[in-house]
């Protein structure tokens, strides 16, 4: 009997974080006592507690958002970004950035930061910004997939927050296309155009490809395309 009790005490259940979030948390004096999953009591031991402490705030999110996490439709890292928003803002940000479109964590983080800035600058709500005709047009575009919609939405919000920088980026990208370089050559500007230099990266596997790419670069120096690129920094 003692051996059987010892065996039961040592049993561990392995669950996905989504399953844990979908469980029933039992509280006692505002402290988590255990989580009930499939009629099993998952007690708060050190190993489990570390996981629950990290994700417990997600339990405060709306039911539909929690379900999307439990169903693996929404990554927990993305759900974390929604916690600081109020109910109305949280719902529309989740719908626009994560349900109707697809964005990665870094894109979503930057976009939410820009939305919060625009909220203060324009003295308007995030819901109003994301309900604009431009956003609605992107979402309803049947020719674009979710990833493409996400990129366009993030780009639009960024241009609203940083109009001068966004204009320079558009000019820079257009000029880089005029260079006519292949995919082995990358031309990049400094972050936010804070410096006046560019970085050129060439990826080649032999001398002939290196020669061709260098000749193309020299040709663009002669025809003034690089001069046009450098003028963007002024």
mmCIF file of C-alpha atoms in Angstrom:
data_model
loop_
_atom_site.group_PDB
_atom_site.id
_atom_site.type_symbol
_atom_site.label_atom_id
_atom_site.label_comp_id
_atom_site.label_asym_id
_atom_site.label_seq_id
_atom_site.Cartn_x
_atom_site.Cartn_y
_atom_site.Cartn_z
ATOM 1 C CA UNK A 1 0.000 0.000 0.000
ATOM 2 C CA UNK A 2 2.809 2.383 0.917
ATOM 3 C CA UNK A 3 4.534 1.581 -2.385
ATOM 4 C CA UNK A 4 1.286 2.285 -4.283
ATOM 5 C CA UNK A 5 0.831 5.662 -2.543
ATOM 6 C CA UNK A 6 4.438 6.584 -3.256
ATOM 7 C CA UNK A 7 3.931 5.641 -6.906
ATOM 8 C CA UNK A 8 0.831 7.870 -7.187
ATOM 9 C CA UNK A 9 2.625 10.826 -5.639
ATOM 10 C CA UNK A 10 5.357 10.568 -8.249
ATOM 11 C CA UNK A 11 3.054 10.468 -11.295
ATOM 12 C CA UNK A 12 3.531 13.405 -13.654
ATOM 13 C CA UNK A 13 1.180 14.437 -16.428
ATOM 14 C CA UNK A 14 2.557 16.070 -19.542
ATOM 15 C CA UNK A 15 0.234 18.628 -21.150
ATOM 16 C CA UNK A 16 0.565 21.240 -23.857
ATOM 17 C CA UNK A 17 0.370 24.813 -22.588
ATOM 18 C CA UNK A 18 -2.864 25.254 -24.550
ATOM 19 C CA UNK A 19 -4.440 22.381 -22.625
ATOM 20 C CA UNK A 20 -3.340 23.923 -19.330
ATOM 21 C CA UNK A 21 -4.842 27.266 -20.316
ATOM 22 C CA UNK A 22 -8.101 25.509 -21.122
ATOM 23 C CA UNK A 23 -8.204 23.879 -17.681
ATOM 24 C CA UNK A 24 -10.260 25.015 -14.713
ATOM 25 C CA UNK A 25 -8.105 26.989 -12.226
ATOM 26 C CA UNK A 26 -9.120 26.440 -8.603
ATOM 27 C CA UNK A 27 -8.199 29.368 -6.352
ATOM 28 C CA UNK A 28 -8.029 29.590 -2.599
ATOM 29 C CA UNK A 29 -7.641 33.038 -1.025
ATOM 30 C CA UNK A 30 -6.609 34.445 -4.405
ATOM 31 C CA UNK A 31 -3.869 31.847 -4.745
ATOM 32 C CA UNK A 32 -3.797 29.082 -7.289
ATOM 33 C CA UNK A 33 -4.401 25.776 -5.535
ATOM 34 C CA UNK A 34 -4.528 23.506 -8.578
ATOM 35 C CA UNK A 35 -5.818 23.308 -12.161
ATOM 36 C CA UNK A 36 -8.405 20.701 -13.064
ATOM 37 C CA UNK A 37 -7.839 19.040 -16.449
ATOM 38 C CA UNK A 38 -9.832 15.996 -17.590
ATOM 39 C CA UNK A 39 -10.888 15.289 -13.985
ATOM 40 C CA UNK A 40 -7.249 15.364 -12.887
ATOM 41 C CA UNK A 41 -5.930 17.824 -10.329
ATOM 42 C CA UNK A 42 -2.683 19.380 -11.484
ATOM 43 C CA UNK A 43 -1.101 20.590 -8.266
ATOM 44 C CA UNK A 44 1.245 23.544 -8.031
ATOM 45 C CA UNK A 45 4.634 21.978 -7.644
ATOM 46 C CA UNK A 46 7.837 23.742 -8.631
ATOM 47 C CA UNK A 47 8.022 22.446 -12.190
ATOM 48 C CA UNK A 48 4.370 23.202 -12.952
ATOM 49 C CA UNK A 49 4.393 26.497 -11.066
ATOM 50 C CA UNK A 50 7.135 27.919 -13.247
ATOM 51 C CA UNK A 51 5.023 27.294 -16.327
ATOM 52 C CA UNK A 52 1.771 28.530 -14.796
ATOM 53 C CA UNK A 53 3.360 31.700 -13.392
ATOM 54 C CA UNK A 54 4.559 32.587 -16.897
ATOM 55 C CA UNK A 55 1.239 32.031 -18.596
ATOM 56 C CA UNK A 56 -1.298 32.758 -15.834
ATOM 57 C CA UNK A 57 -2.028 36.262 -17.185
ATOM 58 C CA UNK A 58 -3.397 34.735 -20.382
ATOM 59 C CA UNK A 59 -6.269 33.353 -18.302
ATOM 60 C CA UNK A 60 -7.514 36.934 -17.921
ATOM 61 C CA UNK A 61 -8.028 37.300 -21.676
ATOM 62 C CA UNK A 62 -11.395 36.982 -23.391
ATOM 63 C CA UNK A 63 -12.779 33.477 -23.886
ATOM 64 C CA UNK A 64 -12.434 33.561 -27.679
ATOM 65 C CA UNK A 65 -8.783 34.613 -27.462
ATOM 66 C CA UNK A 66 -8.005 31.942 -24.845
ATOM 67 C CA UNK A 67 -9.642 29.354 -27.088
ATOM 68 C CA UNK A 68 -7.445 30.410 -30.005
ATOM 69 C CA UNK A 69 -4.394 29.851 -27.773
ATOM 70 C CA UNK A 70 -5.699 26.468 -26.597
ATOM 71 C CA UNK A 71 -6.364 25.457 -30.218
ATOM 72 C CA UNK A 72 -2.815 26.513 -31.228
ATOM 73 C CA UNK A 73 -4.221 29.179 -33.557
ATOM 74 C CA UNK A 74 -2.551 31.933 -31.518
ATOM 75 C CA UNK A 75 0.959 31.640 -30.104
ATOM 76 C CA UNK A 76 1.224 32.465 -26.375
ATOM 77 C CA UNK A 77 3.942 35.027 -27.168
ATOM 78 C CA UNK A 78 1.425 36.926 -29.290
ATOM 79 C CA UNK A 79 -1.264 36.609 -26.631
ATOM 80 C CA UNK A 80 1.117 38.284 -24.146
ATOM 81 C CA UNK A 81 1.051 41.403 -26.343
ATOM 82 C CA UNK A 82 -2.715 41.711 -25.888
ATOM 83 C CA UNK A 83 -2.720 41.646 -22.094
ATOM 84 C CA UNK A 84 -1.880 45.340 -21.594
ATOM 85 C CA UNK A 85 -4.678 46.509 -23.916
ATOM 86 C CA UNK A 86 -8.211 47.200 -22.743
ATOM 87 C CA UNK A 87 -11.114 44.999 -23.800
ATOM 88 C CA UNK A 88 -12.194 46.799 -26.980
ATOM 89 C CA UNK A 89 -8.631 47.464 -28.156
ATOM 90 C CA UNK A 90 -7.570 43.908 -27.372
ATOM 91 C CA UNK A 91 -10.391 42.391 -29.414
ATOM 92 C CA UNK A 92 -9.817 44.428 -32.576
ATOM 93 C CA UNK A 93 -6.004 44.090 -32.423
ATOM 94 C CA UNK A 94 -6.389 40.316 -32.082
ATOM 95 C CA UNK A 95 -8.877 40.201 -34.948
ATOM 96 C CA UNK A 96 -6.922 42.437 -37.340
ATOM 97 C CA UNK A 97 -3.328 41.321 -36.640
ATOM 98 C CA UNK A 98 -3.806 37.661 -35.751
ATOM 99 C CA UNK A 99 -7.122 36.366 -37.107
ATOM 100 C CA UNK A 100 -7.850 38.254 -40.344
ATOM 101 C CA UNK A 101 -4.148 38.664 -41.101
ATOM 102 C CA UNK A 102 -0.888 37.010 -40.053
ATOM 103 C CA UNK A 103 2.000 38.793 -38.334
ATOM 104 C CA UNK A 104 5.032 37.521 -36.458
ATOM 105 C CA UNK A 105 5.775 38.514 -32.873
ATOM 106 C CA UNK A 106 8.234 41.307 -33.733
ATOM 107 C CA UNK A 107 5.926 42.835 -36.339
ATOM 108 C CA UNK A 108 2.973 42.709 -33.948
ATOM 109 C CA UNK A 109 5.010 44.196 -31.101
ATOM 110 C CA UNK A 110 6.190 47.117 -33.231
ATOM 111 C CA UNK A 111 2.710 47.670 -34.676
ATOM 112 C CA UNK A 112 1.021 47.688 -31.266
ATOM 113 C CA UNK A 113 3.654 50.140 -30.010
ATOM 114 C CA UNK A 114 2.937 52.388 -32.999
ATOM 115 C CA UNK A 115 -0.810 52.120 -32.381
ATOM 116 C CA UNK A 116 -0.365 53.208 -28.767
ATOM 117 C CA UNK A 117 1.749 56.172 -29.931
ATOM 118 C CA UNK A 118 -0.845 57.140 -32.551
ATOM 119 C CA UNK A 119 -3.532 56.927 -29.897
ATOM 120 C CA UNK A 120 -1.756 59.681 -27.968
ATOM 121 C CA UNK A 121 -0.663 61.728 -30.984
ATOM 122 C CA UNK A 122 -4.003 61.738 -32.774
ATOM 123 C CA UNK A 123 -6.130 61.572 -29.622
ATOM 124 C CA UNK A 124 -8.163 58.755 -31.115
ATOM 125 C CA UNK A 125 -8.772 55.159 -30.142
ATOM 126 C CA UNK A 126 -6.978 52.133 -31.522
ATOM 127 C CA UNK A 127 -10.343 50.698 -32.543
ATOM 128 C CA UNK A 128 -10.989 53.754 -34.737
ATOM 129 C CA UNK A 129 -7.561 53.467 -36.358
ATOM 130 C CA UNK A 130 -7.960 49.776 -37.153
ATOM 131 C CA UNK A 131 -11.516 50.304 -38.404
ATOM 132 C CA UNK A 132 -10.384 52.768 -41.076
ATOM 133 C CA UNK A 133 -11.274 52.271 -44.720
ATOM 134 C CA UNK A 134 -7.653 51.519 -45.634
ATOM 135 C CA UNK A 135 -7.407 48.669 -43.116
ATOM 136 C CA UNK A 136 -10.809 47.304 -44.131
ATOM 137 C CA UNK A 137 -9.729 47.367 -47.789
ATOM 138 C CA UNK A 138 -6.611 45.335 -46.999
ATOM 139 C CA UNK A 139 -8.555 42.759 -44.983
ATOM 140 C CA UNK A 140 -11.212 42.335 -47.680
ATOM 141 C CA UNK A 141 -8.647 41.894 -50.474
ATOM 142 C CA UNK A 142 -9.266 38.337 -51.684
ATOM 143 C CA UNK A 143 -6.138 38.393 -53.855
ATOM 144 C CA UNK A 144 -3.829 38.605 -50.822
ATOM 145 C CA UNK A 145 -3.140 35.821 -48.329
ATOM 146 C CA UNK A 146 -3.060 36.427 -44.583
ATOM 147 C CA UNK A 147 0.698 36.921 -44.516
ATOM 148 C CA UNK A 148 0.546 39.541 -47.257
ATOM 149 C CA UNK A 149 -2.308 41.296 -45.494
ATOM 150 C CA UNK A 150 -0.299 41.357 -42.268
ATOM 151 C CA UNK A 151 2.713 42.916 -43.986
ATOM 152 C CA UNK A 152 0.543 45.593 -45.617
ATOM 153 C CA UNK A 153 -1.264 46.425 -42.374
ATOM 154 C CA UNK A 154 1.988 46.699 -40.419
ATOM 155 C CA UNK A 155 3.479 48.848 -43.178
ATOM 156 C CA UNK A 156 0.448 51.136 -43.183
ATOM 157 C CA UNK A 157 0.501 51.626 -39.392
ATOM 158 C CA UNK A 158 4.251 52.285 -39.528
ATOM 159 C CA UNK A 159 3.778 54.913 -42.244
ATOM 160 C CA UNK A 160 1.122 56.606 -40.107
ATOM 161 C CA UNK A 161 3.445 56.669 -37.109
ATOM 162 C CA UNK A 162 6.663 57.548 -38.977
ATOM 163 C CA UNK A 163 5.586 59.303 -42.205
ATOM 164 C CA UNK A 164 8.997 60.830 -43.003
ATOM 165 C CA UNK A 165 10.918 57.598 -42.465
ATOM 166 C CA UNK A 166 8.331 55.583 -44.386
ATOM 167 C CA UNK A 167 8.596 57.964 -47.336
ATOM 168 C CA UNK A 168 12.377 57.584 -47.344
ATOM 169 C CA UNK A 169 12.071 53.791 -47.202
ATOM 170 C CA UNK A 170 9.744 53.808 -50.214
ATOM 171 C CA UNK A 171 12.211 55.968 -52.149
ATOM 172 C CA UNK A 172 15.132 53.767 -51.072
ATOM 173 C CA UNK A 173 13.403 50.546 -52.146
ATOM 174 C CA UNK A 174 12.414 52.061 -55.497
ATOM 175 C CA UNK A 175 15.986 53.207 -56.160
ATOM 176 C CA UNK A 176 17.374 49.800 -55.174
ATOM 177 C CA UNK A 177 15.091 48.134 -57.708
ATOM 178 C CA UNK A 178 16.457 50.504 -60.354
ATOM 179 C CA UNK A 179 19.944 49.141 -59.662
ATOM 180 C CA UNK A 180 18.961 45.919 -61.428
ATOM 181 C CA UNK A 181 21.005 43.732 -59.078
ATOM 182 C CA UNK A 182 20.294 40.039 -58.602
ATOM 183 C CA UNK A 183 19.300 38.395 -55.326
ATOM 184 C CA UNK A 184 22.930 37.740 -54.361
ATOM 185 C CA UNK A 185 23.481 41.464 -53.743
ATOM 186 C CA UNK A 186 21.817 43.320 -50.892
ATOM 187 C CA UNK A 187 21.843 47.082 -50.344
ATOM 188 C CA UNK A 188 20.691 48.208 -46.882
ATOM 189 C CA UNK A 189 20.395 51.541 -45.109
ATOM 190 C CA UNK A 190 21.017 52.314 -41.435
ATOM 191 C CA UNK A 191 18.151 51.854 -38.994
ATOM 192 C CA UNK A 192 15.659 54.711 -39.293
ATOM 193 C CA UNK A 193 18.155 56.421 -41.651
ATOM 194 C CA UNK A 194 20.069 57.607 -38.583
ATOM 195 C CA UNK A 195 23.375 57.436 -40.457
ATOM 196 C CA UNK A 196 24.270 58.507 -43.976
ATOM 197 C CA UNK A 197 25.914 55.264 -45.048
ATOM 198 C CA UNK A 198 24.684 52.178 -46.881
ATOM 199 C CA UNK A 199 25.811 48.564 -46.548
ATOM 200 C CA UNK A 200 26.325 46.415 -49.642
ATOM 201 C CA UNK A 201 26.502 42.645 -49.189
ATOM 202 C CA UNK A 202 27.561 40.332 -52.015
ATOM 203 C CA UNK A 203 27.101 36.575 -51.796
ATOM 204 C CA UNK A 204 28.983 34.654 -54.475
ATOM 205 C CA UNK A 205 30.502 31.231 -54.926
ATOM 206 C CA UNK A 206 33.096 31.980 -57.608
ATOM 207 C CA UNK A 207 35.204 34.761 -59.148
ATOM 208 C CA UNK A 208 33.034 35.143 -62.245
ATOM 209 C CA UNK A 209 29.886 35.952 -60.249
ATOM 210 C CA UNK A 210 31.892 38.367 -58.142
ATOM 211 C CA UNK A 211 33.165 40.115 -61.279
ATOM 212 C CA UNK A 212 29.668 40.422 -62.777
ATOM 213 C CA UNK A 213 28.197 41.869 -59.590
ATOM 214 C CA UNK A 214 31.026 44.370 -59.118
ATOM 215 C CA UNK A 215 30.654 45.510 -62.733
ATOM 216 C CA UNK A 216 26.938 46.095 -62.149
ATOM 217 C CA UNK A 217 27.716 48.162 -59.067
ATOM 218 C CA UNK A 218 30.309 50.218 -60.957
ATOM 219 C CA UNK A 219 27.834 50.756 -63.782
ATOM 220 C CA UNK A 220 25.260 52.112 -61.317
ATOM 221 C CA UNK A 221 27.871 54.474 -59.883
ATOM 222 C CA UNK A 222 28.530 55.830 -63.380
ATOM 223 C CA UNK A 223 24.857 56.244 -64.334
ATOM 224 C CA UNK A 224 24.053 58.150 -61.138
ATOM 225 C CA UNK A 225 21.723 55.652 -59.470
ATOM 226 C CA UNK A 226 23.857 55.473 -56.324
ATOM 227 C CA UNK A 227 23.997 59.262 -56.229
ATOM 228 C CA UNK A 228 20.205 59.230 -56.155
ATOM 229 C CA UNK A 229 20.269 56.727 -53.267
ATOM 230 C CA UNK A 230 22.681 58.818 -51.208
ATOM 231 C CA UNK A 231 20.532 61.930 -51.760
ATOM 232 C CA UNK A 232 17.722 60.232 -49.784
ATOM 233 C CA UNK A 233 19.782 60.576 -46.586
ATOM 234 C CA UNK A 234 19.982 64.382 -46.868
#
